[in-house]
GROMACS .gro file of C-alpha atoms in nm:
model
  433
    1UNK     CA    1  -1.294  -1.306   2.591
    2UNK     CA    2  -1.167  -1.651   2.786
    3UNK     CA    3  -0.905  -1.825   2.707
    4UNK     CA    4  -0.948  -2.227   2.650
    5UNK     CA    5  -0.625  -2.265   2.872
    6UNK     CA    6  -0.727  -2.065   3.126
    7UNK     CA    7  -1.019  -2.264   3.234
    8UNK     CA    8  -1.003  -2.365   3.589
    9UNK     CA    9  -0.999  -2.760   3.648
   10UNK     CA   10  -1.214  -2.935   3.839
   11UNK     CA   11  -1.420  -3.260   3.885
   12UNK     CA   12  -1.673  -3.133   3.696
   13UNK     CA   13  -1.725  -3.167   3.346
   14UNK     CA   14  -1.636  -2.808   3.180
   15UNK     CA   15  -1.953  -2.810   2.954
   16UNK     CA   16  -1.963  -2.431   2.884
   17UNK     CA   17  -1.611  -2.473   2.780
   18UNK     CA   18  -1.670  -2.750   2.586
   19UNK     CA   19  -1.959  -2.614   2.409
   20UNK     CA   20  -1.771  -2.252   2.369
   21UNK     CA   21  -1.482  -2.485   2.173
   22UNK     CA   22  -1.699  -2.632   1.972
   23UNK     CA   23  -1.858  -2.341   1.830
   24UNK     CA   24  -1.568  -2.183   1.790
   25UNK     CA   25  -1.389  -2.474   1.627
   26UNK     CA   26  -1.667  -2.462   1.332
   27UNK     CA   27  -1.580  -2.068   1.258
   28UNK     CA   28  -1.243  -2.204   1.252
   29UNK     CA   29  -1.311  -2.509   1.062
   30UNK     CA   30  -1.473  -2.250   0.802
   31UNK     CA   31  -1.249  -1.970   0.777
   32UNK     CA   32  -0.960  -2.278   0.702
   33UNK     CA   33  -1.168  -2.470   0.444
   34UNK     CA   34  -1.309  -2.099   0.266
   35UNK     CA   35  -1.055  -1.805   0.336
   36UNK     CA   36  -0.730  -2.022   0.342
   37UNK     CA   37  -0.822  -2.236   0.007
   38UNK     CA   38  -0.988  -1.906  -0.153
   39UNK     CA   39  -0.671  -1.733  -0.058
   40UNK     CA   40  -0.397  -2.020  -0.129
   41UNK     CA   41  -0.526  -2.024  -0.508
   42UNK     CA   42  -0.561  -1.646  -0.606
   43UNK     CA   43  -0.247  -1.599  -0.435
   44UNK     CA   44  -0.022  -1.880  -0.624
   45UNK     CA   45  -0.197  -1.743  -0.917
   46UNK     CA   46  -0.125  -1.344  -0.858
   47UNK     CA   47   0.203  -1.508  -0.832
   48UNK     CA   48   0.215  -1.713  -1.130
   49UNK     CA   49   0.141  -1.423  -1.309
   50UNK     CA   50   0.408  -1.179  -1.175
   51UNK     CA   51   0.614  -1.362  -1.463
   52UNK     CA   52   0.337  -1.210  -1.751
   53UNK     CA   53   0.340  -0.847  -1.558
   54UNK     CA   54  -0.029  -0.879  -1.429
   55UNK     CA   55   0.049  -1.008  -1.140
   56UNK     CA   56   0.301  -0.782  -1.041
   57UNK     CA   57  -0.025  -0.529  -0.973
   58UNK     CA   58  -0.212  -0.731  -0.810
   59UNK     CA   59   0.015  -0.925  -0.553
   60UNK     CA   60   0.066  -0.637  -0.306
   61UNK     CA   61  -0.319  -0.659  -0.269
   62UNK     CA   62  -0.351  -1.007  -0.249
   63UNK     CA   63  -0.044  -1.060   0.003
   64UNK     CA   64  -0.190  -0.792   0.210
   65UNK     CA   65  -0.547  -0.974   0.232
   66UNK     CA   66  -0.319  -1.289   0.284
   67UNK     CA   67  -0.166  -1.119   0.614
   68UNK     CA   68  -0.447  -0.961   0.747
   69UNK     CA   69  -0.563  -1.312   0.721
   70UNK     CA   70  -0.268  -1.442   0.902
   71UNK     CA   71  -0.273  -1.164   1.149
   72UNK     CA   72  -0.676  -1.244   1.271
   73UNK     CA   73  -0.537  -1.627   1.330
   74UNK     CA   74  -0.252  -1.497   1.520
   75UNK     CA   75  -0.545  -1.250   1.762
   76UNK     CA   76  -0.762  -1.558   1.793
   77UNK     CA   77  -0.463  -1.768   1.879
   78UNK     CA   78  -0.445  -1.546   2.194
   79UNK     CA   79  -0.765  -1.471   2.274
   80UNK     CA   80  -0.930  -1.831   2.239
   81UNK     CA   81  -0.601  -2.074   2.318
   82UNK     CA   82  -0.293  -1.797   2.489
   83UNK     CA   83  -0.075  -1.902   2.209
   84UNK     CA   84   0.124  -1.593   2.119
   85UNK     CA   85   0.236  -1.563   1.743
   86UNK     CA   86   0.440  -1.292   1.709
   87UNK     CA   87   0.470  -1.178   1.369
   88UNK     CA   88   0.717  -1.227   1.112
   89UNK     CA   89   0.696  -0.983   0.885
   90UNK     CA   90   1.005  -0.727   0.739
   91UNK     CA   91   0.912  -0.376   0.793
   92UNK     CA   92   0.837  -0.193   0.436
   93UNK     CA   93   0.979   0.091   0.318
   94UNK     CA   94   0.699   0.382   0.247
   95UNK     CA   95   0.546   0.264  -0.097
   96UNK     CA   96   0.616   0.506  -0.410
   97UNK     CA   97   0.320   0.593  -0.601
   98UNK     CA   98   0.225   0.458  -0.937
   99UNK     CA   99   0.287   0.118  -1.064
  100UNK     CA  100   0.673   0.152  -1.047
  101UNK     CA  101   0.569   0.180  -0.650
  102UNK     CA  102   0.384  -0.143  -0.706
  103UNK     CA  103   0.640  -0.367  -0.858
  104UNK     CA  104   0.860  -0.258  -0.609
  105UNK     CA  105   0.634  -0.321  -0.335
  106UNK     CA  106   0.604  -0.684  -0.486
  107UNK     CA  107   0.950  -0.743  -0.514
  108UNK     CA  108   0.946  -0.631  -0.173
  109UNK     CA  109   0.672  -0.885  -0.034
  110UNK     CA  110   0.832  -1.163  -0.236
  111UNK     CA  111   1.173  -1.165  -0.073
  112UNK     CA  112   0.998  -1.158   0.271
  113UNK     CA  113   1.035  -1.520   0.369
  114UNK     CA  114   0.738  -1.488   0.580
  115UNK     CA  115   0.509  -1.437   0.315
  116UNK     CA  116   0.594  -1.773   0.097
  117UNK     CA  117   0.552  -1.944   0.406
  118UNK     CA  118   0.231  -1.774   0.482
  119UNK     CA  119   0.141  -1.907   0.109
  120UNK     CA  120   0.215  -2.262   0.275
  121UNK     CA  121   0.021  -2.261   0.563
  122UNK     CA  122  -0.272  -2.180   0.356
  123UNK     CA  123  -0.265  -2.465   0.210
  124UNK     CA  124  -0.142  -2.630   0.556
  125UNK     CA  125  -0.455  -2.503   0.752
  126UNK     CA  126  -0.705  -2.536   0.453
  127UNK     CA  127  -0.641  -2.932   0.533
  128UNK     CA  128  -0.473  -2.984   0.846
  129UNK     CA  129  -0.618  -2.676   1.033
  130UNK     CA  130  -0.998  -2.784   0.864
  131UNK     CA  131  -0.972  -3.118   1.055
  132UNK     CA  132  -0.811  -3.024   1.389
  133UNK     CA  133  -1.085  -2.718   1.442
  134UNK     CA  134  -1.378  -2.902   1.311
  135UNK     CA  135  -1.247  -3.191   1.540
  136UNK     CA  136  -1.398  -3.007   1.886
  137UNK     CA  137  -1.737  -2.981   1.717
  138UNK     CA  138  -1.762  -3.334   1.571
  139UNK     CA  139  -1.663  -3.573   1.848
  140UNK     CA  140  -1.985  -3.420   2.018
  141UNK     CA  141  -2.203  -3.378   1.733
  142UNK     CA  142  -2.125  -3.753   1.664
  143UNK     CA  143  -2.228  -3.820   2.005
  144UNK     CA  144  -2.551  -3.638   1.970
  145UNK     CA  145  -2.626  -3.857   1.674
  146UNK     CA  146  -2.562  -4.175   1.924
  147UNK     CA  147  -2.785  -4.069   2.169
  148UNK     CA  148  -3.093  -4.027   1.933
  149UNK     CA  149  -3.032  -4.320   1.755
  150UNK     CA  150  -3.213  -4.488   2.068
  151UNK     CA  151  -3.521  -4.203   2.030
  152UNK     CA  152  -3.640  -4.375   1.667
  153UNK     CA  153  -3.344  -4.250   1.444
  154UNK     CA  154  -3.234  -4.631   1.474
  155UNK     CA  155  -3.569  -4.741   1.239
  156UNK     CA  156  -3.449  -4.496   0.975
  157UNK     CA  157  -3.107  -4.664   0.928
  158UNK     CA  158  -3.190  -5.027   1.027
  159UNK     CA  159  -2.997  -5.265   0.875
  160UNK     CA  160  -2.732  -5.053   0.677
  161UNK     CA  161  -2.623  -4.836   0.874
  162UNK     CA  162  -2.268  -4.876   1.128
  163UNK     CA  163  -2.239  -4.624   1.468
  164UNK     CA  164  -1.878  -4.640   1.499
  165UNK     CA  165  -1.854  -5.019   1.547
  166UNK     CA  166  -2.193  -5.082   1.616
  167UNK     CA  167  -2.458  -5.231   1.318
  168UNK     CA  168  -2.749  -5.057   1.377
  169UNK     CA  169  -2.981  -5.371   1.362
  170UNK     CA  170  -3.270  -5.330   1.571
  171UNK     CA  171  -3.344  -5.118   1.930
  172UNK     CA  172  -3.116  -5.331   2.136
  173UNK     CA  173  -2.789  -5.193   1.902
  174UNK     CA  174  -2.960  -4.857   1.954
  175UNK     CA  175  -2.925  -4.841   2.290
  176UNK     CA  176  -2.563  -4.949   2.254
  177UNK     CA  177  -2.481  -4.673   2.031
  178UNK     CA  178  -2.640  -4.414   2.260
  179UNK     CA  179  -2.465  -4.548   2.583
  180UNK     CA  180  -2.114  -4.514   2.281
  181UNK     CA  181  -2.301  -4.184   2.158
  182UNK     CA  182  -2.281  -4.058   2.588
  183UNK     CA  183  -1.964  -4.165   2.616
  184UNK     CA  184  -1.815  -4.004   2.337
  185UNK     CA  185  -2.025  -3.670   2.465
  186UNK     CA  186  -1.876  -3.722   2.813
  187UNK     CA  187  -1.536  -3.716   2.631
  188UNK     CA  188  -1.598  -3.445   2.476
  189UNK     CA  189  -1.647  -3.197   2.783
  190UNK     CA  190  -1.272  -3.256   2.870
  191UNK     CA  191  -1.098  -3.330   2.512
  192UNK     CA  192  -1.257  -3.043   2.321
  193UNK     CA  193  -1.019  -2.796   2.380
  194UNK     CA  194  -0.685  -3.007   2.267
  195UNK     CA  195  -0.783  -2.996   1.926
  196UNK     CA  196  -0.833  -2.608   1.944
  197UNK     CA  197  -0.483  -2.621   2.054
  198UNK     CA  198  -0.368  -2.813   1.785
  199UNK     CA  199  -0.522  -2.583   1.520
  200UNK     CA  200  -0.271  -2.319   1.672
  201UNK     CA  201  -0.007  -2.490   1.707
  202UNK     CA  202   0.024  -2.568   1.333
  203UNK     CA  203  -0.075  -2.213   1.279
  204UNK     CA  204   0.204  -2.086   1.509
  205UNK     CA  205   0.478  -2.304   1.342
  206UNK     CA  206   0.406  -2.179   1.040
  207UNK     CA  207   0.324  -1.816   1.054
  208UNK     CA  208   0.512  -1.752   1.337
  209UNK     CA  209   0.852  -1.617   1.319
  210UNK     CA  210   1.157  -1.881   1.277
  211UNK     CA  211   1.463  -1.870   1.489
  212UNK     CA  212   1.646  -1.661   1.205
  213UNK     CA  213   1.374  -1.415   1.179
  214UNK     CA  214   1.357  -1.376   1.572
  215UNK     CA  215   1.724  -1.308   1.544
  216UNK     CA  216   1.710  -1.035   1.295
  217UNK     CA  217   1.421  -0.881   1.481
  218UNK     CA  218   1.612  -0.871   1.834
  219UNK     CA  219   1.894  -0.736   1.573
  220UNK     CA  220   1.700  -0.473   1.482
  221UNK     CA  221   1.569  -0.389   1.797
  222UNK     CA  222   1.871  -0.337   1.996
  223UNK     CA  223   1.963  -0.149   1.698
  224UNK     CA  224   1.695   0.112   1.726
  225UNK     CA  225   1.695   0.078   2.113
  226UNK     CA  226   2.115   0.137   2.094
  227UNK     CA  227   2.030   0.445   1.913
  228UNK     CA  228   1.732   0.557   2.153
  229UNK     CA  229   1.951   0.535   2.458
  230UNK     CA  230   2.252   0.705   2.312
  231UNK     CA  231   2.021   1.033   2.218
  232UNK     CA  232   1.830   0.996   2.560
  233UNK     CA  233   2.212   1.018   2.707
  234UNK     CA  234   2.288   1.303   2.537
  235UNK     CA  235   1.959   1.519   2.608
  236UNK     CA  236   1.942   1.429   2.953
  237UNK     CA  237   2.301   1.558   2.975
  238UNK     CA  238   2.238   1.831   2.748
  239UNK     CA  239   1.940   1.908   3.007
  240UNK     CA  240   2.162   1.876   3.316
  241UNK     CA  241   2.436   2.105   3.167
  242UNK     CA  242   2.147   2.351   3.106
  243UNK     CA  243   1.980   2.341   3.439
  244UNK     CA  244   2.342   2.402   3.630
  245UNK     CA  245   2.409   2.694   3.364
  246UNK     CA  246   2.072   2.906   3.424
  247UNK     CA  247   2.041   2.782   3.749
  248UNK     CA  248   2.297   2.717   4.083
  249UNK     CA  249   2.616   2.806   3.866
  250UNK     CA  250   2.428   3.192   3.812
  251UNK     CA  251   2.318   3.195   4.134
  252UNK     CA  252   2.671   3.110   4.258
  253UNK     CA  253   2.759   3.380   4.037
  254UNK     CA  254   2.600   3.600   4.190
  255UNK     CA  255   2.649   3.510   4.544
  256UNK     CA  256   3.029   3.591   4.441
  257UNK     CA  257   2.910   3.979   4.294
  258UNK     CA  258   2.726   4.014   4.612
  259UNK     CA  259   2.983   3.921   4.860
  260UNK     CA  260   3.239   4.101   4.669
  261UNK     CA  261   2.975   4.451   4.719
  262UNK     CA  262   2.950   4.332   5.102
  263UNK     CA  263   3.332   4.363   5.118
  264UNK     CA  264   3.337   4.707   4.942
  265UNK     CA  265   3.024   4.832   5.176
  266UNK     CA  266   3.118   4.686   5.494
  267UNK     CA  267   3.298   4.978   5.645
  268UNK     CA  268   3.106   5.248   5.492
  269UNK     CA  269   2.753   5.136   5.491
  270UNK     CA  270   2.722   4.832   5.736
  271UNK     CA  271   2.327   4.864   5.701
  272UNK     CA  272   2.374   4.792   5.318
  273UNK     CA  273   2.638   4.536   5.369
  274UNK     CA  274   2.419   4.342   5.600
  275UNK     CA  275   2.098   4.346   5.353
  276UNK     CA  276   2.339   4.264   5.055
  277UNK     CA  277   2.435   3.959   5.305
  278UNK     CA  278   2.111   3.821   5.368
  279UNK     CA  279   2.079   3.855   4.977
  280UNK     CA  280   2.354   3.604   4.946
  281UNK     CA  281   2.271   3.381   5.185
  282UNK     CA  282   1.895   3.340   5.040
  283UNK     CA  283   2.054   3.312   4.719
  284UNK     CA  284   2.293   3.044   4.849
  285UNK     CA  285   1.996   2.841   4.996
  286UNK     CA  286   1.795   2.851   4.699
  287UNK     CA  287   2.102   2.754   4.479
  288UNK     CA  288   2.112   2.441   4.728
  289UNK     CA  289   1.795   2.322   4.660
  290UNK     CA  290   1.779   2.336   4.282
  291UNK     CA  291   2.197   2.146   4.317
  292UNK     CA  292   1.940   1.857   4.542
  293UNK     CA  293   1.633   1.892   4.258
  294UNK     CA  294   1.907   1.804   4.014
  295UNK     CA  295   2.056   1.534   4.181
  296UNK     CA  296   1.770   1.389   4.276
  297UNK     CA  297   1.631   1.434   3.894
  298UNK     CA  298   1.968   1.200   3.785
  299UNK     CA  299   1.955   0.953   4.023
  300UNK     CA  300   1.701   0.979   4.361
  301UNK     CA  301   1.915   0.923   4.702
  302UNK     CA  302   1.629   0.702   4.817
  303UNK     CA  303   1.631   0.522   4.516
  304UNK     CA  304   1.983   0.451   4.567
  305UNK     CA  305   1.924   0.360   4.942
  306UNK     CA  306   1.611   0.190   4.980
  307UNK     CA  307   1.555   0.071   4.670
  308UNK     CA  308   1.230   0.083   4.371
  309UNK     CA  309   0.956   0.047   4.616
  310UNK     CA  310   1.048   0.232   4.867
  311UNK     CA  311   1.160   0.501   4.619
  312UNK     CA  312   0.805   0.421   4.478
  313UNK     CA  313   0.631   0.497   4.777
  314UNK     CA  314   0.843   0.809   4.851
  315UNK     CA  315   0.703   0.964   4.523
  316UNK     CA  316   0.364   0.864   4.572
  317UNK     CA  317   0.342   1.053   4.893
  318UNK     CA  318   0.435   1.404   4.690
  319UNK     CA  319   0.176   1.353   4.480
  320UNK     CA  320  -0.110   1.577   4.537
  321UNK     CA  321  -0.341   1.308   4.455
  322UNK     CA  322  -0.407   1.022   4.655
  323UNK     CA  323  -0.170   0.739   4.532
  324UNK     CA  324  -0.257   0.343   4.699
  325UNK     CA  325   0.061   0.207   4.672
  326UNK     CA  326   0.117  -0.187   4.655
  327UNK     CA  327   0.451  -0.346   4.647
  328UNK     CA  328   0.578  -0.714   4.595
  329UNK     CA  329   0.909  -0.717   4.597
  330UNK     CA  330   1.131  -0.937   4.780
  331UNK     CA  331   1.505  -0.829   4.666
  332UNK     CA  332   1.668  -0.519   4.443
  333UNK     CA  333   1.767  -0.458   4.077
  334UNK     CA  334   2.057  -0.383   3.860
  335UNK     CA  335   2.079  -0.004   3.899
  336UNK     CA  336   1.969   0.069   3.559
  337UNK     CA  337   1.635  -0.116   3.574
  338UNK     CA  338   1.576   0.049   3.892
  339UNK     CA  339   1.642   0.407   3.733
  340UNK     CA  340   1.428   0.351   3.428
  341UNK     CA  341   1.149   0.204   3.616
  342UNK     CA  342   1.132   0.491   3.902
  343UNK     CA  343   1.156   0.744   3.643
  344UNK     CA  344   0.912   0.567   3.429
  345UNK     CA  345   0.664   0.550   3.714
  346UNK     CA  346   0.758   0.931   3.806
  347UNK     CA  347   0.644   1.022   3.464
  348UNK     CA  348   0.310   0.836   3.453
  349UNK     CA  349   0.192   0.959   3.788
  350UNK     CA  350   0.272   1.315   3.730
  351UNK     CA  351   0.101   1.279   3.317
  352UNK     CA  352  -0.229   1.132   3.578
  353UNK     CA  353  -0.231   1.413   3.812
  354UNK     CA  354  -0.215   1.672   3.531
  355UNK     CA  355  -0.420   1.556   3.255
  356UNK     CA  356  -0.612   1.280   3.394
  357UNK     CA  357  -0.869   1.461   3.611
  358UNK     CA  358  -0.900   1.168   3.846
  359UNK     CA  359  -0.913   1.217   4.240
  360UNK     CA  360  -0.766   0.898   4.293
  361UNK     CA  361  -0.457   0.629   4.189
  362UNK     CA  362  -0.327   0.295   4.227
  363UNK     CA  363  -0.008   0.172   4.141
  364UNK     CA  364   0.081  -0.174   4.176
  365UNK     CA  365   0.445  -0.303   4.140
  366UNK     CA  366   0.558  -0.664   4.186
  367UNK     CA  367   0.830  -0.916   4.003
  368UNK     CA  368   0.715  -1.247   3.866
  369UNK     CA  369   1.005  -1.528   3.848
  370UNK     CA  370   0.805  -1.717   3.584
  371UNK     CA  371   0.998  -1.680   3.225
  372UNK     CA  372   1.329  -1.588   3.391
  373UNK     CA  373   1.224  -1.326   3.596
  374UNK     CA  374   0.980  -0.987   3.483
  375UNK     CA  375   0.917  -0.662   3.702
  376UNK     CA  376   0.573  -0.566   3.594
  377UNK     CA  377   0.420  -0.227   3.697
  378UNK     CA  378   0.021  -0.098   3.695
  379UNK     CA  379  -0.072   0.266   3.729
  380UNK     CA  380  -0.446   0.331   3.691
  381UNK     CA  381  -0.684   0.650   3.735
  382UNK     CA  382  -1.002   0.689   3.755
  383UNK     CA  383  -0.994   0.985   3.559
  384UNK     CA  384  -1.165   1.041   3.243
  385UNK     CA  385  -0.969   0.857   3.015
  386UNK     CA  386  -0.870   0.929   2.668
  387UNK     CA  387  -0.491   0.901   2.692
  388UNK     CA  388  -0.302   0.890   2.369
  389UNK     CA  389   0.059   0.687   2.344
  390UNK     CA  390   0.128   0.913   2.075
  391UNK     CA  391   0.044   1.276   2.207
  392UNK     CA  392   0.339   1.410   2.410
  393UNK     CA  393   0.670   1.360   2.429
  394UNK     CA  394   0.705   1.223   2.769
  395UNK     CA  395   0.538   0.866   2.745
  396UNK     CA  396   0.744   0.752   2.360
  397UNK     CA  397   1.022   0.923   2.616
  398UNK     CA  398   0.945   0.583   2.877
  399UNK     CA  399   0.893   0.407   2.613
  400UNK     CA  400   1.276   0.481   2.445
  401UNK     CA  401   1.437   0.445   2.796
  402UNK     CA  402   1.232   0.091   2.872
  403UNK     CA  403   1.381  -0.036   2.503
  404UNK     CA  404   1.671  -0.008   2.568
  405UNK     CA  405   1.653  -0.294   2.878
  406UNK     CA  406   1.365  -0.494   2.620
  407UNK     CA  407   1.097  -0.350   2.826
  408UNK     CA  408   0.789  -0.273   2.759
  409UNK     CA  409   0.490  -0.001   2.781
  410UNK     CA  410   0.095  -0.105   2.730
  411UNK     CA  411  -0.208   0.220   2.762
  412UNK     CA  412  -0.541   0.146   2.833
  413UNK     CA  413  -0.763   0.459   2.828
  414UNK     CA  414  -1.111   0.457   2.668
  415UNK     CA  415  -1.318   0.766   2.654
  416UNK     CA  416  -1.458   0.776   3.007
  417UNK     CA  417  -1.194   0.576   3.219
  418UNK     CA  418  -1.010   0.448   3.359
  419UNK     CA  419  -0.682   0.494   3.248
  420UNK     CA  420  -0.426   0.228   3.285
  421UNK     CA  421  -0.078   0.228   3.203
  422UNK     CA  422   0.141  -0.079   3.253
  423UNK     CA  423   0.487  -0.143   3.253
  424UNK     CA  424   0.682  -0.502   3.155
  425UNK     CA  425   1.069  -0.527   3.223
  426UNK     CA  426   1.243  -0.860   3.202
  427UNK     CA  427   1.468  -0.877   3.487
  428UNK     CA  428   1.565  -1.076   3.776
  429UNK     CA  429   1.610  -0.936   4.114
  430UNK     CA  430   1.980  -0.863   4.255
  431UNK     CA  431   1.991  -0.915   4.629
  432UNK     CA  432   1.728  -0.956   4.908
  433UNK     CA  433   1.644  -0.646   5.055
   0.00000   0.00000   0.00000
């Protein structure tokens, strides 16, 4: 679905565009004067009547409808204008059943300031909203009107009738309104979108979250993200401490047993001596490896050398699936960013080549200065689709570590394909490379 924003300017008129806002403008123009003033009055009234004990049953209801309401102009805010309205809203406890559940779940709604100023932009948009959509479809409507009041609609009115500031009197002020009635069509093509804009903008200060509401979200987020990283900490040490146990430190172990036999057999049985020594020596070389498998699992050498992308493209080439790599990246990153995005990246591609069932991947990594800076990441497959966010551990695992820097993780995977994962962190770069 376009966005009214994103149309591309030009000399010529955008008449699709115009058209597109327009009809979309009337849907608006309807929902505001029918949903919103539908919804403003059987909400004050549900509330009204929380003081007689009705209302305290059928508020949760209504205030649900009312946000649901909300939350379609805040989709169609993005889709039809890219004006992002975030929502407000307090998260709610699991509800209790039965109507003590209810008139808690009311009391509960009520002390949300979002919802009594969702109450007042219903009443906001069923007015101001009504006039600014149904603007973009009646500047050129009233244009129309112009142009056939030249084609005989001018005998119909004769004589009582004003276009704009034109008396219609005869066929000569006819023709005047329709060269007004082209004009104002002409207009139209390039002002039809502002009032769309408008619309959303009245919708976004109101429903959108205020500065104190933003504040106790971030709050809460670092909050929950302070807690995510500290348990990530503790089973990836938990993990590292297990890996040294079974692995290098008992094959040290035993390195020590075995060279301890060599000196006990070295005199007697030389032959046995020298087989227990190449026993050692095997076991010393394979304890070397997994010691270099764990480092590299904390913190990649390459990563630490050459930085993400070349770190990037050093993982992509042990995949055993194709992997195009693209990079943009003109300088490095704080440490930490760099960590959780290889990792991150490490994880996705290895999730693709196991469950995906594609033959082929692309991954895509480049950092945008716009909005103080944001290292965005695409990995996509052209397997078969049907990814879940919420099977597995590993990808809520990407998504805890990205948290905790206020990054972000998006899926993409209908039935069928492709999959494609991508990954937002705001940053800004450290040093040129």
């Amino acid at each position: 679905m376009s966005s009214i924003v994103d149309t591309p300017r030009s000399w010529r008129p955008p008449v699709r565009e115009s058209l597109q806002a327009a009809a979309r403008g009337v849907g608006l123009a309807a929902l505001s004067i029918g949903a919103s003033l539908a919804l403003f009055i059987v909400t004050v009234l549900s509330v009204v009547f929380v003081v007689l004990g009705v209302g305290a049953f059928t508020t949760p209801a209504v205030l649900n409808t009312v946000r649901a309401h909300a939350n379609r102009r805040r989709l169609l805010a993005s889709e039809w204008a890219g004006i992002a309205i975030p929502s407000p809203y307090r998260p709610l406890p699991e509800q209790r059943p039965g109507a003590v559940g209810l008139v808690e779940r009311t009391s509960q709604l009520l002390k949300d300031p979002a919802t009594w100023r969702d109450i007042l932009w219903l009443l906001v948009d069923a007015v101001a909203g009504f006039v600014t959509a149904l603007l973009s479809f009646a500047v050129l409507v009233y244009g129309v009107e112009g142009v056939i009041m030249m084609f005989g609609l001018w005998e119909a009115v004769n004589n009582g009738y004003w276009y704009a500031f034109i008396p219609i009197k005869g066929y000569g002020s006819a023709v005047q309104a329709a060269l007004l009635g082209l004009a104002l069509i002409a207009a139209s093509f390039y002002v039809n979108r502002y009032p769309l804009q408008a619309h959303f903008m009245i919708a976004r200060l109101l429903i959108g979250p205020t500065r104190g509401a933003q504040l106790e979200q971030r709050v809460e987020r670092l909050y929950e993200t302070r807690h995510d990283a500290v348990d990530s900490s503790a089973a990836e040490l938990r993990r590292i401490e297990r890996d040294l146990h079974d692995g290098a430190q008992a094959r040290l172990v035993a390195m020590g047993m075995s060279l301890g036999t060599v000196e006990a057999l070295i005199e007697r049985d030389p032959a046995k001596a020298k087989e227990i020594l190449a026993q050692a020596r095997s076991s010393s070389a394979e304890a070397l490896t997994e010691l270099r498998d764990l480092v590299r699992g904390i913190h990649p050498p390459v990563l630490a050398e050459r930085g993400l992308g070349d770190a990037a493209k050093a993982l992509a080439l042990r995949m055993q699936i194709p992997v195009e790599v693209d990079v943009e990246l003109t300088g490095r990153f704080q440490e930490p960013v760099e960590s959780a995005a290889y990792f991150a990246i490490s994880e996705v591609l290895t999730n693709a080549a196991k469950h995906s069932g594609a033959d082929r991947i692309w991954l895509d990594i480049h950092h945008s200065r716009d909005a103080g800076g944001m290292l965005r990441i695409a990995v996509t497959d052209n397997g078969r689709g049907g990814a879940d966010l919420e099977k597995g551990t590993g990808m809520k695992g990407i998504e805890r570590r990205l948290g905790a820097l206020d990054g972000v993780l998006a899926l993409s995977s209908p039935e069928g394909g492709p999959t494609m994962v991508t990954i937002e962190i705001p940053c800004e770069q450290t040093e040129p490379r």
